[in-house]
Every structure is written in C-alpha cells, then in structure tokens.
PDB file of C-alpha atoms in Angstrom:
ATOM      1  CA  MET L   1      26.561 -12.891  42.803  1.00 76.00           C
ATOM      2  CA  SER L   2      25.344  -9.408  42.256  1.00 87.00           C
ATOM      3  CA  LEU L   3      22.664  -8.196  39.847  1.00 89.00           C
ATOM      4  CA  GLU L   4      25.282  -6.504  37.706  1.00 93.00           C
ATOM      5  CA  LEU L   5      27.124  -9.778  37.075  1.00 94.00           C
ATOM      6  CA  PHE L   6      23.911 -11.513  36.006  1.00 93.00           C
ATOM      7  CA  LEU L   7      23.045  -8.648  33.721  1.00 94.00           C
ATOM      8  CA  LEU L   8      26.560  -8.725  32.294  1.00 95.00           C
ATOM      9  CA  LEU L   9      26.145 -12.462  31.625  1.00 95.00           C
ATOM     10  CA  ALA L  10      22.788 -11.795  29.992  1.00 95.00           C
ATOM     11  CA  ALA L  11      24.292  -9.062  27.821  1.00 96.00           C
ATOM     12  CA  ALA L  12      27.133 -11.374  26.751  1.00 96.00           C
ATOM     13  CA  LEU L  13      24.697 -14.166  25.872  1.00 95.00           C
ATOM     14  CA  LEU L  14      22.543 -11.719  23.906  1.00 96.00           C
ATOM     15  CA  ALA L  15      25.539 -10.357  22.010  1.00 96.00           C
ATOM     16  CA  VAL L  16      26.840 -13.817  21.090  1.00 96.00           C
ATOM     17  CA  GLY L  17      23.371 -14.940  20.103  1.00 94.00           C
ATOM     18  CA  LEU L  18      22.762 -11.844  17.983  1.00 95.00           C
ATOM     19  CA  TYR L  19      26.101 -12.319  16.235  1.00 95.00           C
ATOM     20  CA  GLY L  20      25.307 -15.975  15.638  1.00 91.00           C
ATOM     21  CA  ALA L  21      21.832 -15.271  14.288  1.00 90.00           C
ATOM     22  CA  LEU L  22      22.995 -12.501  11.945  1.00 92.00           C
ATOM     23  CA  SER L  23      26.243 -13.984  10.685  1.00 91.00           C
ATOM     24  CA  GLN L  24      25.228 -17.571   9.942  1.00 86.00           C
ATOM     25  CA  GLN L  25      23.259 -18.942   6.988  1.00 83.00           C
ATOM     26  CA  GLY L  26      22.459 -22.406   8.307  1.00 81.00           C
ATOM     27  CA  VAL L  27      19.030 -22.860   9.806  1.00 80.00           C
ATOM     28  CA  VAL L  28      20.349 -24.733  12.826  1.00 81.00           C
ATOM     29  CA  MET L  29      22.978 -22.068  13.588  1.00 86.00           C
ATOM     30  CA  ILE L  30      20.418 -19.279  13.328  1.00 87.00           C
ATOM     31  CA  MET L  31      18.130 -21.172  15.679  1.00 86.00           C
ATOM     32  CA  MET L  32      21.018 -21.644  18.116  1.00 89.00           C
ATOM     33  CA  GLY L  33      21.601 -17.887  18.038  1.00 91.00           C
ATOM     34  CA  LEU L  34      17.947 -17.248  18.757  1.00 90.00           C
ATOM     35  CA  GLU L  35      18.131 -19.760  21.587  1.00 89.00           C
ATOM     36  CA  LEU L  36      21.043 -17.882  23.144  1.00 92.00           C
ATOM     37  CA  MET L  37      19.133 -14.606  22.922  1.00 93.00           C
ATOM     38  CA  VAL L  38      16.073 -16.099  24.598  1.00 90.00           C
ATOM     39  CA  ASN L  39      18.314 -17.549  27.318  1.00 91.00           C
ATOM     40  CA  ALA L  40      19.775 -14.085  27.879  1.00 94.00           C
ATOM     41  CA  VAL L  41      16.307 -12.676  28.446  1.00 91.00           C
ATOM     42  CA  ILE L  42      15.503 -15.524  30.855  1.00 90.00           C
ATOM     43  CA  VAL L  43      18.734 -14.965  32.815  1.00 92.00           C
ATOM     44  CA  ALA L  44      17.990 -11.256  33.080  1.00 92.00           C
ATOM     45  CA  ALA L  45      14.396 -11.860  34.158  1.00 89.00           C
ATOM     46  CA  ALA L  46      15.456 -14.413  36.767  1.00 88.00           C
ATOM     47  CA  ALA L  47      18.106 -12.037  38.097  1.00 90.00           C
ATOM     48  CA  PHE L  48      15.614  -9.199  38.401  1.00 88.00           C
ATOM     49  CA  TRP L  49      13.139 -11.509  40.079  1.00 88.00           C
ATOM     50  CA  PHE L  50      15.745 -12.764  42.580  1.00 87.00           C
ATOM     51  CA  HIS L  51      16.941  -9.300  43.521  1.00 89.00           C
ATOM     52  CA  LEU L  52      13.544  -7.607  43.670  1.00 87.00           C
ATOM     53  CA  SER L  53      11.266 -10.157  45.317  1.00 83.00           C
ATOM     54  CA  ALA L  54      12.940 -13.449  46.046  1.00 77.00           C
ATOM     55  CA  ASP L  55      10.318 -14.432  48.608  1.00 81.00           C
ATOM     56  CA  ARG L  56       7.471 -14.562  46.055  1.00 83.00           C
ATOM     57  CA  PRO L  57       7.218 -17.647  43.813  1.00 83.00           C
ATOM     58  CA  ASP L  58       5.628 -15.939  40.808  1.00 81.00           C
ATOM     59  CA  GLY L  59       9.019 -15.117  39.282  1.00 79.00           C
ATOM     60  CA  GLN L  60      10.021 -18.763  39.349  1.00 82.00           C
ATOM     61  CA  VAL L  61       6.774 -19.747  37.662  1.00 86.00           C
ATOM     62  CA  LEU L  62       7.330 -17.141  34.959  1.00 84.00           C
ATOM     63  CA  VAL L  63      10.870 -18.425  34.319  1.00 84.00           C
ATOM     64  CA  LEU L  64       9.655 -22.037  34.165  1.00 88.00           C
ATOM     65  CA  VAL L  65       6.882 -21.081  31.712  1.00 89.00           C
ATOM     66  CA  ALA L  66       9.389 -19.185  29.561  1.00 86.00           C
ATOM     67  CA  ILE L  67      11.826 -22.124  29.533  1.00 88.00           C
ATOM     68  CA  THR L  68       9.028 -24.543  28.633  1.00 91.00           C
ATOM     69  CA  ALA L  69       7.777 -22.317  25.822  1.00 88.00           C
ATOM     70  CA  MET L  70      11.322 -21.922  24.536  1.00 86.00           C
ATOM     71  CA  ALA L  71      11.879 -25.704  24.551  1.00 89.00           C
ATOM     72  CA  VAL L  72       8.669 -26.320  22.643  1.00 91.00           C
ATOM     73  CA  GLU L  73       9.496 -23.567  20.178  1.00 86.00           C
ATOM     74  CA  MET L  74      12.945 -24.952  19.507  1.00 86.00           C
ATOM     75  CA  ALA L  75      11.635 -28.517  19.165  1.00 90.00           C
ATOM     76  CA  VAL L  76       9.172 -27.369  16.516  1.00 89.00           C
ATOM     77  CA  GLY L  77      11.845 -25.301  14.794  1.00 85.00           C
ATOM     78  CA  PHE L  78      14.299 -28.178  14.662  1.00 84.00           C
ATOM     79  CA  ALA L  79      11.545 -30.465  13.370  1.00 88.00           C
ATOM     80  CA  VAL L  80      10.812 -28.018  10.558  1.00 84.00           C
ATOM     81  CA  ALA L  81      14.529 -27.681   9.778  1.00 82.00           C
ATOM     82  CA  THR L  82      14.891 -31.457   9.673  1.00 84.00           C
ATOM     83  CA  ALA L  83      11.841 -31.786   7.420  1.00 84.00           C
ATOM     84  CA  ILE L  84      13.220 -29.164   5.029  1.00 80.00           C
ATOM     85  CA  PHE L  85      16.601 -30.877   4.970  1.00 80.00           C
ATOM     86  CA  ARG L  86      15.071 -34.264   4.250  1.00 84.00           C
ATOM     87  CA  ALA L  87      12.700 -32.976   1.564  1.00 83.00           C
ATOM     88  CA  ARG L  88      15.056 -30.653  -0.304  1.00 78.00           C
ATOM     89  CA  ASP L  89      18.529 -31.536   0.979  1.00 76.00           C
ATOM     90  CA  VAL L  90      19.220 -27.894   1.844  1.00 71.00           C
ATOM     91  CA  ASP L  91      20.158 -26.389   5.168  1.00 68.00           C
ATOM     92  CA  MET L  92      20.694 -22.818   4.126  1.00 70.00           C
ATOM     93  CA  VAL L  93      18.170 -20.078   4.766  1.00 69.00           C
ATOM     94  CA  ASP L  94      18.413 -18.631   1.265  1.00 65.00           C
ATOM     95  CA  SER L  95      17.705 -22.011  -0.305  1.00 67.00           C
ATOM     96  CA  ALA L  96      14.543 -22.427   1.743  1.00 63.00           C
ATOM     97  CA  ALA L  97      13.202 -18.947   0.993  1.00 65.00           C
ATOM     98  CA  ASP L  98      10.469 -20.230  -1.308  1.00 63.00           C
ATOM     99  CA  LEU L  99       8.602 -21.688   1.692  1.00 62.00           C
ATOM    100  CA  ARG L 100       6.873 -18.359   2.256  1.00 62.00           C
ATOM    101  CA  ASP L 101       4.976 -18.706  -1.066  1.00 62.00           C
TER     102      ASP L 101
END
C-alpha cells in the first residue's frame, strides 16, 4: 500500500472520530470518538515511519508507546465514566458538568 492510502485511511478515521466526539452527548461515545482520532494519528505516524525509514526500529517503539499510552488513557477514562454512572446514574456529559467544581 502506498503512503497516500494510509494517509487517506488516517484522514477518514480522524473525520469519523471528530464527528463522533462532537455530535454525541454520551461519555462513552465521546471517548470512542477520541479513540478513533488517536488511532488516526497513530496510523499516520506509522505510515510515515514505514515510508521514511523502515530499517530503523525507533518508529516501531514510538508507535508501541503511543498505543500503550492510549490504552491506559482509555482504561482510566472508562473507569471514571463507570464511576460517574454508578454514583449518579447519568451518562451524559451535560449531567456530569458539575464535576469540575
């Protein structure tokens, strides 16, 4: 596959994730949109790494670190969303807005 196809895939993932994050009100759906946008960045970074210097392993390490950080971030986010849902029985962003106080 060419670099353009990977970048097109990354752009599509970013667009779908951005639409999902901006159009939904549920915490889980917003987090899924953010997850898609982060995946788009990872796909683009991996594509650039593969086409620019595939013989060096530092790009693979960077992608693995990004995927690990994303997994930890989403696990913490889903844990917070679950705790909010159990404590207040709400799953909407507007209903949980008083958490910033």
